[in-house]
Every structure is written in structure tokens, then in C-alpha cells.
Amino acid sequence: MRELTGDPILVDLLMINYRHAKLPERERRLLDFVVKLTHTSYACSEDDVDALRRDGWSDEDIMDIVEVTAMFAFQNRLANAFGWTPNTEAHSHAR
């Protein structure tokens, strides 16, 4: 994201606590949904999807959002279970 945005401070804020980053409300609500999906997926419903639609996200966007969130959760659980850590290059990339 540092390369994509060219804004390393924004990226650090997003990693630490996105609620402190200056984001459009639409993107903040998207991230609120991602957090809900990550921590309490059982509580997600069609109402959440409808809220994203009202913010202008297409069904294709929403599918991408859910798939990326799910893949990160999956990979993080694998890494945690096996004690995997990023290689040295990952820590210095785009810094």
C-alpha cells in the first residue's frame, strides 16, 4: 500500500488503527464492515451488504472485499498455527 498510495503515514495509521486515519466516510464504513467480518462474522447479515451497496459499492466490489478479508484470515491462521513469520525482505519492502 505504501507504493500504491505514496503515503506511508496513511498506511501506518491504517495498520495501527484506521479510525485515526483521514478517510472518506464511505471507506471508513467499509473498514468497519471488514472488522465486523473478521471478529464477528456470525453477526454479519444482508443488512451489512445493503449498507455497502448504499455507499456505492457494487456486488462485485463487495465480493472482492469479503474474499480478500477471508483470505487474510485464512493465511493468518495458517501462519499462527505453524509459527510462520515474514522474511526479512517483507519488513523492509517499500520503506
Short mmCIF file of C-alpha atoms in Angstrom, two decimals:
data_model
loop_
_atom_site.label_atom_id
_atom_site.label_comp_id
_atom_site.label_asym_id
_atom_site.label_seq_id
_atom_site.Cartn_x
_atom_site.Cartn_y
_atom_site.Cartn_z
CA MET A 1 0.00 0.00 0.00
CA ARG A 2 2.92 2.34 0.53
CA GLU A 3 3.79 2.05 -3.14
CA LEU A 4 0.18 2.29 -4.26
CA THR A 5 -0.74 5.34 -2.16
CA GLY A 6 2.65 7.02 -1.91
CA ASP A 7 1.58 7.90 1.64
CA PRO A 8 3.49 5.84 4.23
CA ILE A 9 1.91 7.75 7.14
CA LEU A 10 -1.60 6.84 5.96
CA VAL A 11 -0.59 3.20 5.63
CA ASP A 12 0.89 3.15 9.14
CA LEU A 13 -2.29 4.72 10.52
CA LEU A 14 -4.37 2.13 8.71
CA MET A 15 -2.29 -0.66 10.24
CA ILE A 16 -2.34 0.78 13.75
CA ASN A 17 -5.95 1.99 13.90
CA TYR A 18 -7.79 3.02 10.75
CA ARG A 19 -10.22 5.07 12.85
CA HIS A 20 -7.48 7.70 13.27
CA ALA A 21 -6.79 7.98 9.54
CA LYS A 22 -8.40 10.73 7.49
CA LEU A 23 -10.64 8.64 5.27
CA PRO A 24 -13.88 9.31 3.44
CA GLU A 25 -16.86 8.04 5.49
CA ARG A 26 -17.63 5.51 2.74
CA GLU A 27 -14.21 3.89 3.18
CA ARG A 28 -14.43 4.05 6.97
CA ARG A 29 -17.76 2.18 6.87
CA LEU A 30 -16.17 -0.38 4.54
CA LEU A 31 -13.38 -0.96 7.07
CA ASP A 32 -15.94 -1.17 9.88
CA PHE A 33 -17.60 -3.97 7.91
CA VAL A 34 -14.24 -5.73 7.38
CA VAL A 35 -13.55 -5.59 11.13
CA LYS A 36 -17.02 -6.97 11.85
CA LEU A 37 -16.49 -9.74 9.30
CA THR A 38 -13.10 -10.55 10.85
CA HIS A 39 -14.12 -10.56 14.51
CA THR A 40 -17.82 -11.47 14.48
CA SER A 41 -18.62 -12.93 11.08
CA TYR A 42 -21.64 -14.72 12.56
CA ALA A 43 -23.22 -11.29 13.15
CA CYS A 44 -22.93 -10.16 9.52
CA SER A 45 -26.14 -10.06 7.53
CA GLU A 46 -27.74 -8.86 4.33
CA ASP A 47 -28.25 -5.52 6.13
CA ASP A 48 -24.46 -5.06 6.18
CA VAL A 49 -24.25 -5.82 2.47
CA ASP A 50 -27.12 -3.45 1.76
CA ALA A 51 -25.33 -0.70 3.68
CA LEU A 52 -22.26 -1.21 1.48
CA ARG A 53 -24.47 -1.03 -1.60
CA ARG A 54 -25.97 2.25 -0.37
CA ASP A 55 -22.40 3.57 -0.10
CA GLY A 56 -21.92 2.81 -3.78
CA TRP A 57 -20.01 -0.47 -3.60
CA SER A 58 -21.07 -2.86 -6.36
CA ASP A 59 -21.86 -6.50 -5.73
CA GLU A 60 -18.55 -7.34 -7.42
CA ASP A 61 -16.73 -4.93 -5.08
CA ILE A 62 -18.42 -6.49 -2.05
CA MET A 63 -17.47 -9.99 -3.18
CA ASP A 64 -13.85 -8.85 -3.57
CA ILE A 65 -13.94 -7.23 -0.12
CA VAL A 66 -15.28 -10.39 1.51
CA GLU A 67 -12.90 -12.69 -0.39
CA VAL A 68 -9.80 -10.62 0.48
CA THR A 69 -10.86 -10.41 4.12
CA ALA A 70 -11.43 -14.18 4.24
CA MET A 71 -8.09 -14.95 2.56
CA PHE A 72 -6.18 -12.78 5.03
CA ALA A 73 -7.94 -14.53 7.92
CA PHE A 74 -7.13 -17.92 6.42
CA GLN A 75 -3.47 -17.10 5.85
CA ASN A 76 -3.08 -15.53 9.29
CA ARG A 77 -4.47 -18.65 10.93
CA LEU A 78 -2.05 -20.83 8.99
CA ALA A 79 0.85 -18.58 9.96
CA ASN A 80 -0.21 -18.55 13.61
CA ALA A 81 -0.69 -22.31 13.74
CA PHE A 82 2.73 -23.05 12.25
CA GLY A 83 4.66 -20.13 13.73
CA TRP A 84 5.45 -18.63 10.34
CA THR A 85 6.97 -15.15 10.28
CA PRO A 86 7.60 -12.82 7.35
CA ASN A 87 11.00 -12.98 5.73
CA THR A 88 13.41 -10.07 6.19
CA GLU A 89 12.61 -8.60 2.79
CA ALA A 90 8.93 -8.28 3.71
CA HIS A 91 9.77 -5.99 6.62
CA SER A 92 11.78 -3.59 4.50
CA HIS A 93 9.58 -3.55 1.39
CA ALA A 94 8.54 -0.04 0.32
CA ARG A 95 10.14 1.57 3.39
#
